Short mmCIF file of C-alpha atoms and ligand atoms in Angstrom, two decimals:
data_model
loop_
_atom_site.label_atom_id
_atom_site.label_comp_id
_atom_site.label_asym_id
_atom_site.label_seq_id
_atom_site.Cartn_x
_atom_site.Cartn_y
_atom_site.Cartn_z
CA UNK A 15 105.22 139.23 104.00
CA UNK A 16 108.20 137.08 104.89
CA UNK A 17 110.08 135.76 101.82
CA UNK A 18 111.78 132.36 101.89
CA UNK A 19 114.47 132.30 99.20
CA UNK A 20 116.70 129.69 97.63
CA UNK A 21 120.10 129.22 99.30
CA UNK A 22 122.60 128.96 96.45
CA UNK A 23 126.36 129.42 96.66
CA UNK A 24 126.03 130.63 100.25
CA UNK A 25 123.54 133.37 99.35
CA UNK A 26 119.80 133.78 99.58
CA UNK A 27 118.45 134.44 96.10
CA UNK A 28 115.10 135.18 94.49
CA UNK A 29 113.57 132.69 92.06
CA UNK A 30 114.53 133.25 88.42
CA UNK A 31 110.86 133.12 87.43
CA UNK A 32 109.90 135.86 89.89
CA UNK A 33 107.12 133.54 91.09
CA UNK A 34 106.31 132.72 94.71
CA UNK A 35 104.20 130.09 96.47
CA UNK A 36 102.02 130.71 99.52
CA UNK A 37 103.10 129.17 102.83
CA UNK A 38 100.49 128.65 105.54
CA UNK A 39 100.47 128.25 109.32
CA UNK A 40 98.37 125.08 109.87
CA UNK A 41 97.20 126.12 113.33
CA UNK A 42 95.53 129.28 112.01
CA UNK A 43 94.98 128.39 108.36
CA UNK A 44 96.54 131.77 107.46
CA UNK A 45 99.28 132.52 104.94
CA UNK A 46 102.41 133.73 106.70
CA UNK A 47 105.20 133.61 104.11
CA UNK A 48 106.02 133.35 100.43
CA UNK A 49 108.34 130.72 99.07
CA UNK A 50 110.56 130.86 96.00
CA UNK A 51 108.84 128.84 93.25
CA UNK A 52 111.92 127.14 91.86
CA UNK A 53 112.34 126.23 88.22
CA UNK A 54 114.97 124.62 86.00
CA UNK A 55 116.83 127.96 85.80
CA UNK A 56 117.31 128.03 89.60
CA UNK A 57 118.47 124.45 89.55
CA UNK A 58 121.10 125.29 86.91
CA UNK A 59 122.46 127.95 89.25
CA UNK A 60 122.60 125.49 92.12
CA UNK A 61 124.31 122.85 89.97
CA UNK A 62 126.90 125.40 88.80
CA UNK A 63 127.61 126.38 92.42
CA UNK A 64 127.91 122.75 93.50
CA UNK A 65 130.16 121.91 90.53
CA UNK A 66 132.49 124.80 91.40
CA UNK A 67 132.72 123.66 95.05
CA UNK A 68 132.93 119.92 94.38
CA UNK A 69 136.66 119.27 94.11
CA UNK A 70 137.68 121.46 97.03
CA UNK A 71 135.08 119.84 99.33
CA UNK A 72 135.97 116.32 98.20
CA UNK A 73 139.64 117.05 98.98
CA UNK A 74 138.91 118.70 102.34
CA UNK A 75 140.30 116.41 105.04
CA UNK A 76 137.63 114.40 106.86
CA UNK A 77 138.59 116.04 110.14
CA UNK A 78 137.85 119.50 108.74
CA UNK A 79 134.53 118.37 107.25
CA UNK A 80 133.70 116.80 110.59
CA UNK A 81 134.42 120.02 112.53
CA UNK A 82 132.15 122.06 110.28
CA UNK A 83 129.27 119.58 110.61
CA UNK A 84 129.77 119.43 114.36
CA UNK A 85 129.64 123.23 114.52
CA UNK A 86 126.36 123.28 112.57
CA UNK A 87 124.97 120.82 115.13
CA UNK A 88 126.04 123.13 117.95
CA UNK A 89 124.38 126.10 116.26
CA UNK A 90 121.14 124.15 115.91
CA UNK A 91 121.28 123.52 119.66
CA UNK A 92 122.01 127.17 120.36
CA UNK A 93 118.91 128.12 118.34
CA UNK A 94 116.73 125.38 119.82
CA UNK A 95 113.89 127.70 120.88
CA UNK A 96 113.83 129.69 117.67
CA UNK A 97 113.92 126.60 115.45
CA UNK A 98 111.30 124.79 117.55
CA UNK A 99 108.91 127.73 117.30
CA UNK A 100 109.52 127.92 113.54
CA UNK A 101 108.91 124.19 113.06
CA UNK A 102 105.72 124.33 115.08
CA UNK A 103 104.43 127.37 113.20
CA UNK A 104 105.25 125.84 109.80
CA UNK A 105 104.06 122.27 110.41
CA UNK A 106 101.36 122.53 113.09
CA UNK A 107 103.15 120.19 115.53
CA UNK A 108 103.20 121.04 119.25
CA UNK A 109 106.13 123.29 120.03
CA UNK A 110 107.09 120.98 122.91
CA UNK A 111 107.44 118.11 120.43
CA UNK A 112 109.63 120.18 118.13
CA UNK A 113 111.74 121.18 121.16
CA UNK A 114 112.07 117.66 122.56
CA UNK A 115 112.24 115.61 119.35
CA UNK A 116 112.64 117.34 115.97
CA UNK A 117 115.26 119.96 116.65
CA UNK A 118 117.45 117.97 119.10
CA UNK A 119 117.39 115.13 116.59
CA UNK A 120 118.47 117.47 113.78
CA UNK A 121 121.46 118.53 115.90
CA UNK A 122 122.17 114.88 116.66
CA UNK A 123 122.10 114.03 112.94
CA UNK A 124 124.82 116.61 112.31
CA UNK A 125 126.99 115.46 115.21
CA UNK A 126 126.46 111.78 114.47
CA UNK A 127 127.60 112.12 110.87
CA UNK A 128 130.38 114.51 111.85
CA UNK A 129 131.76 111.57 113.82
CA UNK A 130 131.02 109.15 110.98
CA UNK A 131 133.14 111.29 108.63
CA UNK A 132 136.22 110.45 110.67
CA UNK A 133 135.27 106.83 111.48
CA UNK A 134 134.14 105.60 108.07
CA UNK A 135 136.54 103.02 106.65
CA UNK A 136 136.63 100.70 103.69
CA UNK A 137 137.38 97.01 103.28
CA UNK A 138 140.52 95.15 102.29
CA UNK A 139 140.66 91.50 101.18
CA UNK A 140 143.90 89.53 100.95
CA UNK A 141 144.16 86.70 98.37
CA UNK A 142 146.21 83.54 98.58
CA UNK A 143 147.39 84.22 95.01
CA UNK A 144 149.70 86.95 96.34
CA UNK A 145 147.42 89.87 95.85
CA UNK A 146 145.50 92.34 97.93
CA UNK A 147 142.24 94.11 97.25
CA UNK A 148 141.33 97.37 98.80
CA UNK A 149 138.14 99.27 98.21
CA UNK A 150 138.14 103.01 97.79
CA UNK A 151 134.93 104.72 98.80
CA UNK A 152 134.93 108.05 97.06
CA UNK A 153 132.34 110.82 97.12
CA UNK A 154 129.80 110.57 94.32
CA UNK A 155 130.04 114.25 93.37
CA UNK A 156 126.75 116.16 93.36
CA UNK A 157 123.78 114.49 95.04
CA UNK A 158 120.12 115.45 95.42
CA UNK A 159 118.26 115.15 98.74
CA UNK A 160 114.46 115.46 98.68
CA UNK A 161 112.55 115.48 101.96
CA UNK A 162 108.91 115.56 103.15
CA UNK A 163 106.89 117.85 105.43
CA UNK A 164 106.21 115.67 108.47
CA UNK A 165 109.53 115.98 110.31
CA UNK A 166 110.97 118.85 108.31
CA UNK A 167 114.41 119.66 109.75
CA UNK A 168 114.85 116.19 111.27
CA UNK A 169 114.55 114.40 107.91
CA UNK A 170 116.24 117.16 105.90
CA UNK A 171 119.40 116.87 108.03
CA UNK A 172 119.15 113.06 108.14
CA UNK A 173 120.04 113.08 104.43
CA UNK A 174 122.24 116.14 104.12
CA UNK A 175 124.56 115.28 107.01
CA UNK A 176 125.83 111.93 105.65
CA UNK A 177 126.00 113.29 102.10
CA UNK A 178 128.25 116.15 103.24
CA UNK A 179 130.22 113.95 105.65
CA UNK A 180 131.07 111.61 102.77
CA UNK A 181 132.47 114.55 100.77
CA UNK A 182 129.65 115.31 98.34
CA UNK A 183 128.15 118.62 97.35
CA UNK A 184 124.39 118.64 97.90
CA UNK A 185 121.36 120.15 96.27
CA UNK A 186 118.55 119.74 98.76
CA UNK A 187 114.84 120.27 98.23
CA UNK A 188 112.70 120.49 101.34
CA UNK A 189 108.94 120.15 101.14
CA UNK A 190 107.25 123.26 99.76
CA UNK A 191 104.65 122.81 102.51
CA UNK A 192 107.18 123.23 105.35
CA UNK A 193 110.21 125.16 104.06
CA UNK A 194 110.95 127.44 107.03
CA UNK A 195 113.55 125.58 109.10
CA UNK A 196 115.47 124.51 105.97
CA UNK A 197 115.83 128.20 105.14
CA UNK A 198 117.09 128.98 108.65
CA UNK A 199 119.46 126.02 108.34
CA UNK A 200 121.20 127.76 105.39
CA UNK A 201 122.07 130.69 107.66
CA UNK A 202 123.60 128.33 110.22
CA UNK A 203 125.71 126.64 107.52
CA UNK A 204 127.22 130.01 106.59
CA UNK A 205 127.88 130.83 110.24
CA UNK A 206 129.59 127.46 110.76
CA UNK A 207 131.92 128.09 107.82
CA UNK A 208 130.52 125.60 105.32
CA UNK A 209 132.08 126.77 102.02
CA UNK A 210 129.67 128.34 99.50
CA UNK A 211 128.19 125.89 96.99
CA UNK A 212 128.74 122.79 99.16
CA UNK A 213 125.09 122.84 100.21
CA UNK A 214 122.45 124.48 98.04
CA UNK A 215 118.80 124.55 99.05
CA UNK A 216 116.23 124.97 96.31
CA UNK A 217 112.54 125.44 96.92
CA UNK A 218 109.39 124.85 94.97
CA UNK A 219 106.92 122.26 93.80
CA UNK A 220 107.87 118.62 93.58
CA UNK A 221 106.65 118.19 90.04
CA UNK A 222 108.66 121.23 88.91
CA UNK A 223 112.02 121.74 90.59
CA UNK A 224 111.86 118.28 92.21
CA UNK A 225 111.55 116.58 88.84
CA UNK A 226 114.26 118.82 87.38
CA UNK A 227 116.60 117.78 90.20
CA UNK A 228 115.90 114.08 89.69
CA UNK A 229 116.53 114.36 85.94
CA UNK A 230 119.55 116.66 85.94
CA UNK A 231 122.54 114.88 84.33
CA UNK A 232 125.07 116.39 86.77
CA UNK A 233 123.23 115.02 89.83
CA UNK A 234 124.52 111.49 90.33
CA UNK A 235 122.40 110.19 93.20
CA UNK A 236 119.02 110.91 94.72
CA UNK A 237 118.04 110.27 98.30
CA UNK A 238 114.29 110.65 98.65
CA UNK A 239 111.88 110.41 101.56
CA UNK A 240 108.19 110.82 100.85
CA UNK A 241 105.16 109.07 99.48
CA UNK A 242 105.24 105.75 97.64
CA UNK A 243 103.62 107.20 94.50
CA UNK A 244 106.22 109.96 94.33
CA UNK A 245 108.94 107.37 94.89
CA UNK A 246 107.69 105.41 91.89
CA UNK A 247 107.75 108.53 89.73
CA UNK A 248 111.29 109.38 90.86
CA UNK A 249 112.48 105.81 90.24
CA UNK A 250 111.01 105.81 86.73
CA UNK A 251 112.93 109.00 85.88
CA UNK A 252 116.20 108.18 87.62
CA UNK A 253 116.56 104.51 86.62
CA UNK A 254 117.13 105.08 82.87
CA UNK A 255 119.84 107.56 83.80
CA UNK A 256 121.48 104.96 86.09
CA UNK A 257 121.51 107.19 89.15
CA UNK A 258 122.01 105.78 92.60
CA UNK A 259 118.69 105.87 94.42
CA UNK A 260 117.61 105.57 98.02
CA UNK A 261 113.85 105.57 98.59
CA UNK A 262 112.24 105.87 102.03
CA UNK A 263 108.51 105.65 101.37
CA UNK A 264 105.13 105.19 103.00
CA UNK A 265 103.84 102.62 105.45
CA UNK A 266 100.77 101.01 106.97
CA UNK A 267 102.49 99.79 110.08
CA UNK A 268 101.00 97.11 112.33
CA UNK A 269 101.09 97.28 116.11
CA UNK A 270 100.65 93.80 117.65
CA UNK A 271 99.34 93.48 121.20
CA UNK A 272 99.44 90.08 122.92
CA UNK A 273 97.58 89.24 126.12
CA UNK A 274 100.86 88.72 127.99
CA UNK A 275 102.06 92.32 127.46
CA UNK A 276 102.75 94.78 130.25
CA UNK A 277 99.30 96.38 130.13
CA UNK A 278 99.61 99.99 131.28
CA UNK A 279 102.84 100.63 129.44
CA UNK A 280 101.38 99.05 126.29
CA UNK A 281 98.30 101.28 126.38
CA UNK A 282 100.35 104.46 126.87
CA UNK A 283 102.95 103.60 124.29
CA UNK A 284 100.59 102.30 121.61
CA UNK A 285 98.58 105.53 121.88
CA UNK A 286 101.82 107.48 121.56
CA UNK A 287 102.88 105.31 118.61
CA UNK A 288 99.55 105.94 116.91
CA UNK A 289 99.13 109.68 117.41
CA UNK A 290 102.50 111.34 118.01
CA UNK A 291 102.86 114.31 115.64
CA UNK A 292 99.12 113.91 114.84
CA UNK A 293 99.93 110.48 113.40
CA UNK A 294 102.06 112.16 110.74
CA UNK A 295 105.14 109.98 111.22
CA UNK A 296 105.94 107.27 108.71
CA UNK A 297 106.64 104.93 111.65
CA UNK A 298 103.29 105.42 113.41
CA UNK A 299 101.25 102.26 113.95
CA UNK A 300 97.95 102.68 112.13
CA UNK A 301 96.68 99.08 112.26
CA UNK A 302 96.44 97.83 115.81
CA UNK A 303 96.08 94.06 116.04
CA UNK A 304 95.01 92.73 119.43
CA UNK A 305 94.78 89.16 120.75
CA UNK A 306 91.05 88.43 120.95
CA UNK A 307 91.01 87.46 124.64
CA UNK A 308 91.93 91.06 125.59
CA UNK A 309 90.42 92.87 122.59
CA UNK A 310 87.40 94.49 124.34
CA UNK A 311 89.49 95.65 127.28
CA UNK A 312 92.16 97.02 124.98
CA UNK A 313 89.70 99.04 122.87
CA UNK A 314 88.16 100.57 126.02
CA UNK A 315 91.52 101.51 127.58
CA UNK A 316 93.06 102.69 124.30
CA UNK A 317 90.07 104.93 123.51
CA UNK A 318 90.10 106.38 127.04
CA UNK A 319 93.79 107.25 126.62
CA UNK A 320 93.33 108.65 123.09
CA UNK A 321 90.53 110.95 124.31
CA UNK A 322 93.07 112.68 126.56
CA UNK A 323 94.81 114.07 123.46
CA UNK A 324 92.81 117.23 122.93
CA UNK A 325 93.61 119.20 119.78
CA UNK A 326 94.88 122.63 120.82
CA UNK A 327 97.08 125.56 119.79
CA UNK A 328 100.49 123.99 119.07
CA UNK A 329 102.26 127.12 120.33
CA UNK A 330 101.05 126.43 123.90
CA UNK A 331 103.36 124.51 126.23
CA UNK A 332 100.65 122.11 127.42
CA UNK A 333 99.48 121.06 123.93
CA UNK A 334 100.11 117.44 122.96
CA UNK A 335 98.06 117.26 119.73
CA UNK A 336 98.43 119.98 117.11
CA UNK A 337 97.11 120.74 113.64
CA UNK A 338 97.38 118.72 110.44
CA UNK A 339 99.89 120.14 108.00
CA UNK A 340 97.58 121.49 105.29
CA UNK A 341 93.95 121.90 104.33
CA UNK A 342 94.40 119.32 101.55
CA UNK A 343 95.86 116.83 103.98
CA UNK A 344 93.08 117.41 106.52
CA UNK A 345 90.51 116.84 103.78
CA UNK A 346 92.28 113.64 102.73
CA UNK A 347 92.23 112.37 106.34
CA UNK A 348 88.55 113.29 106.81
CA UNK A 349 87.80 111.59 103.48
CA UNK A 350 89.34 108.37 104.78
CA UNK A 351 87.21 108.58 107.92
CA UNK A 352 84.09 108.85 105.72
CA UNK A 353 85.34 105.91 103.68
CA UNK A 354 85.84 103.87 106.86
CA UNK A 355 82.20 104.50 107.81
CA UNK A 356 81.06 103.39 104.35
CA UNK A 357 83.17 100.28 104.72
CA UNK A 358 81.29 99.41 107.89
CA UNK A 359 83.68 100.81 110.50
CA UNK A 360 82.52 102.10 113.88
CA UNK A 361 84.04 105.37 115.09
CA UNK A 362 84.98 104.82 118.75
CA UNK A 363 86.31 108.39 119.23
CA UNK A 364 87.24 111.43 117.18
CA UNK A 365 86.16 111.23 113.56
CA UNK A 366 85.70 114.93 112.87
CA UNK A 367 87.34 118.25 112.32
CA UNK A 368 87.71 120.13 115.60
CA UNK A 369 87.38 123.89 116.02
CA UNK A 370 89.93 125.27 118.47
CA UNK A 371 88.66 128.61 119.73
CA UNK A 372 90.79 131.77 119.72
CA UNK A 373 93.56 132.43 117.21
CA UNK A 374 93.29 128.84 115.89
CA UNK A 375 89.60 128.99 114.91
CA UNK A 376 90.42 128.47 111.22
CA UNK A 377 93.11 125.84 111.89
CA UNK A 378 93.24 122.31 110.50
CA UNK A 379 92.60 120.09 113.52
CA UNK A 380 91.33 116.50 113.62
CA UNK A 381 90.95 114.66 116.93
CA UNK A 382 92.57 111.23 117.44
CA UNK A 383 90.23 108.82 115.73
CA UNK A 384 89.80 105.15 116.57
CA UNK A 385 87.88 102.83 114.25
CA UNK A 386 86.80 99.25 114.89
CA UNK A 387 84.86 96.62 112.98
CA UNK A 388 86.75 96.76 109.69
CA UNK A 389 88.07 93.80 107.76
CA UNK A 390 91.71 93.54 106.81
CA UNK A 391 91.21 93.94 103.07
CA UNK A 392 89.17 97.18 103.06
CA UNK A 393 90.83 100.33 101.74
CA UNK A 394 90.99 101.94 105.20
CA UNK A 395 93.22 99.08 106.32
CA UNK A 396 95.27 98.92 103.13
CA UNK A 397 96.06 102.53 102.22
CA UNK A 398 98.29 104.97 104.06
CA UNK A 399 96.22 107.72 105.73
CA UNK A 400 99.14 109.45 107.51
CA UNK A 401 97.01 111.18 110.10
CA UNK A 402 95.49 110.65 113.57
CA UNK A 403 93.44 107.62 112.50
CA UNK A 404 93.86 104.02 113.62
CA UNK A 405 91.91 100.85 113.05
CA UNK A 406 91.83 98.16 115.76
CA UNK A 407 91.26 94.50 114.83
CA UNK A 408 91.32 91.25 116.82
CA UNK A 409 93.50 88.23 116.00
CA UNK A 410 93.12 84.60 117.09
CA UNK A 411 96.70 83.40 117.55
CA UNK A 412 100.29 84.14 116.59
CA UNK A 413 99.94 82.78 113.05
CA UNK A 414 96.85 84.91 112.45
CA UNK A 415 98.65 87.96 113.84
CA UNK A 416 101.51 87.46 111.37
CA UNK A 417 99.07 87.00 108.49
CA UNK A 418 97.32 90.28 109.33
CA UNK A 419 100.59 92.13 109.98
CA UNK A 420 101.95 91.12 106.57
CA UNK A 421 98.68 91.70 104.73
CA UNK A 422 99.41 95.06 103.04
CA UNK A 423 101.72 96.11 100.20
CA UNK A 424 103.88 97.99 102.74
CA UNK A 425 106.72 96.83 104.98
CA UNK A 426 108.20 99.74 106.89
CA UNK A 427 107.88 99.15 110.64
CA UNK A 428 106.07 97.09 113.26
CA UNK A 429 105.84 97.33 117.02
CA UNK A 430 105.01 94.28 119.10
CA UNK A 431 103.96 94.13 122.72
CA UNK A 432 104.51 90.78 124.44
CA UNK A 433 106.23 89.24 127.43
CA UNK A 434 107.21 86.03 125.59
CA UNK A 435 110.87 85.97 124.53
CA UNK A 436 110.44 83.04 122.15
CA UNK A 437 107.60 84.81 120.38
CA UNK A 438 109.77 87.91 120.02
CA UNK A 439 112.29 86.03 117.90
CA UNK A 440 109.68 84.14 115.87
CA UNK A 441 107.93 87.39 114.96
CA UNK A 442 111.23 89.12 114.21
CA UNK A 443 111.83 86.33 111.71
CA UNK A 444 108.34 86.30 110.18
CA UNK A 445 107.08 89.88 109.97
CA UNK A 446 107.81 91.71 106.73
CA UNK A 447 109.17 95.05 107.94
CA UNK A 448 112.48 96.84 107.84
CA UNK A 449 112.19 97.96 111.48
CA UNK A 450 110.77 95.92 114.35
CA UNK A 451 110.31 97.27 117.84
CA UNK A 452 109.50 94.92 120.72
CA UNK A 453 108.01 96.54 123.83
CA UNK A 454 108.98 99.97 122.55
CA UNK A 455 108.32 102.25 119.60
CA UNK A 456 110.55 104.60 117.65
CA UNK A 457 113.49 103.98 119.92
CA UNK A 458 116.14 105.11 117.43
CA UNK A 459 119.84 104.30 117.34
CA UNK A 460 121.31 106.21 114.41
CA UNK A 461 123.80 103.42 113.66
CA UNK A 462 121.17 100.90 112.60
CA UNK A 463 119.87 100.38 109.04
CA UNK A 464 116.69 102.41 108.60
CA UNK A 465 114.20 101.77 105.82
CA UNK A 466 111.44 99.56 104.54
CA UNK A 467 110.70 96.62 102.33
CA UNK A 468 107.97 96.01 99.71
CA UNK A 469 106.38 99.35 98.75
CA UNK A 470 107.96 101.11 101.74
CA UNK A 471 111.24 101.66 100.04
CA UNK A 472 114.46 100.57 98.44
CA UNK A 473 117.76 100.64 100.30
CA UNK A 474 118.61 101.61 103.85
CA UNK A 475 119.84 104.82 105.43
CA UNK A 476 121.49 105.37 108.80
CA UNK A 477 125.02 104.87 110.09
CA UNK A 478 127.55 103.49 107.64
CA UNK A 479 124.71 102.38 105.33
CA UNK A 480 124.21 106.05 104.54
CA UNK A 481 127.94 106.64 104.15
CA UNK A 482 128.09 103.73 101.70
CA UNK A 483 125.12 105.07 99.76
CA UNK A 484 126.75 108.47 99.40
CA UNK A 485 130.05 107.03 98.14
CA UNK A 486 131.07 105.15 95.04
CA UNK A 487 132.95 101.89 95.72
CA UNK A 488 136.03 101.35 93.58
CA UNK A 489 137.94 98.11 94.09
CA UNK A 490 141.69 98.00 93.52
CA UNK A 491 143.56 94.67 93.14
CA UNK A 492 147.35 94.75 93.48
CA UNK A 493 149.38 91.61 92.68
CA UNK A 494 152.58 91.56 94.67
CA UNK A 495 153.94 88.03 94.27
P1 NAD B 511 105.55 113.64 98.89
O1 NAD B 511 106.00 112.41 98.19
O2 NAD B 511 104.35 114.35 98.39
O3 NAD B 511 106.70 114.76 98.87
C1 NAD B 511 107.99 114.53 99.41
C2 NAD B 511 108.98 115.46 98.75
O4 NAD B 511 109.08 115.12 97.37
C3 NAD B 511 108.58 116.94 98.78
O5 NAD B 511 109.75 117.73 98.92
C4 NAD B 511 107.97 117.15 97.42
O6 NAD B 511 108.04 118.47 96.95
C5 NAD B 511 108.84 116.25 96.55
N1 NAD B 511 108.21 115.77 95.32
C6 NAD B 511 106.89 115.58 95.09
N2 NAD B 511 106.71 115.11 93.83
C7 NAD B 511 107.95 114.99 93.29
C8 NAD B 511 108.43 114.53 92.03
N3 NAD B 511 107.58 114.09 91.08
N4 NAD B 511 109.75 114.51 91.80
C9 NAD B 511 110.61 114.92 92.76
N5 NAD B 511 110.22 115.37 93.96
C10 NAD B 511 108.91 115.40 94.23
O7 NAD B 511 105.43 113.24 100.41
P2 NAD B 511 104.89 114.12 101.61
O8 NAD B 511 103.41 114.22 101.47
O9 NAD B 511 105.71 115.37 101.72
O10 NAD B 511 105.28 113.21 102.87
C11 NAD B 511 104.46 112.20 103.37
C12 NAD B 511 104.93 110.85 102.89
O11 NAD B 511 106.28 110.65 103.26
C13 NAD B 511 104.16 109.71 103.54
O12 NAD B 511 103.86 108.75 102.57
C14 NAD B 511 105.15 109.14 104.54
O13 NAD B 511 104.96 107.79 104.87
C15 NAD B 511 106.43 109.35 103.84
N6 NAD B 511 107.55 109.32 104.77
C16 NAD B 511 108.38 108.23 104.78
C17 NAD B 511 109.45 108.16 105.68
C18 NAD B 511 110.38 106.97 105.73
O14 NAD B 511 111.42 107.07 106.36
N7 NAD B 511 110.06 105.87 105.08
C19 NAD B 511 109.65 109.22 106.57
C20 NAD B 511 108.78 110.30 106.53
C21 NAD B 511 107.74 110.35 105.63
#
């Protein structure tokens, strides 16, 4: 059985406890690897390695740091096929998606922040009193990066790359559900010449080694992406220790469709925005709000398009809809579908577990599911499901659309389909979301602030926002006259 070990001080090491967790392939439902079950003792090792590497890495010129990160990005690209197959096996996503989205984006993260390392600059403010301020932005020291299972290498590198670029040593904890590509990433870091101890990857359960990482006194900042409940737990532990915190949390994103949209493109792209990666993307639109004059037509066309996404073996080139990440997650999603029925919803398509014949017979597949007839305040429309399930509701006018869009505790993203330029700017002003896409979805520019409001998060990542998060600002005032 394949063993996935911690990566500490440039070496792959067994867990101190001698305990291992099972890792499953979602498409087959079979165990395929064992993962180090990390504990506080492993974390101490990682902290010691990071502490030993800290000063040398902090004092490494930005150009040198940049070259190493760039090289890691190149190695990810070299290993595109291998990493894509690994991501698909570990997560259940179609291999073509991993090859076209996840892994190229991971390489891009490395190259983008390699460039940021050399471009990042700080402010200076002159004063009439004959003085000048300049702000030093220094690395924080040792930082913790905790990432989820839905876009494993993509989100893992999204945090690690800016943390390293800014001159920090990192202890990273990938999801225990999808640890494979993070482990392979450690090998690439060694090959690229990243000094030992600069990046340490620890594995295990969130409520064990994750909690230990959040609470460790030598770890000065935590960047977390995951569920809102977990974010609240992390905040409650980190706040009394005055750690810097960045929280990228859950969502219940609205998709708004107005009658004046470009119809065919809207249908195709709203289906994509609902079900890409089996709906397991924090930015997916799970509440689709449609102007009532085109509601019936929209439901018919949307359902027809969604039916084309047939669950199938994610390892096959033609597959567009893979398996859900775990049995527990599949059961949670199916539980929400049952709840929707109890709440009076009508299942327009999907709604069940699907058996994919052949090697995937035991896999965790759920077909794209479309529900209508629910009110805004029911649990199905308020709670994050994070699977291939959407609810479609009509709205009367723009004001009603805004009321529905803002009617959950979340505020991560929204996508809006309309041909009216004035409306675009009014909705940009009025919708409570950190990311708004008009006539597109998940079109990402890595320079822009990324994150949510309300229960979708605290702080922003991306571009120089991330570089600022991973540095400590120190202002210096010099009086010269
Ligand atoms: P999760 O919160 O269960 O786990 C995320 C990570 O945190 C994992 O590595 C896990 O081991 C760790 N963890 C769990 N409990 C912990 C604790 N008490 N202390 C420290 N670490 C702990 O989330 P998930 O199920 O892996 O991911 C799905 C969630 O992530 C969804 O809610 C989704 O919306 C969210 N997400 C948000 C974004 C964003 O950018 N806002 C992006 C992707 C996913």
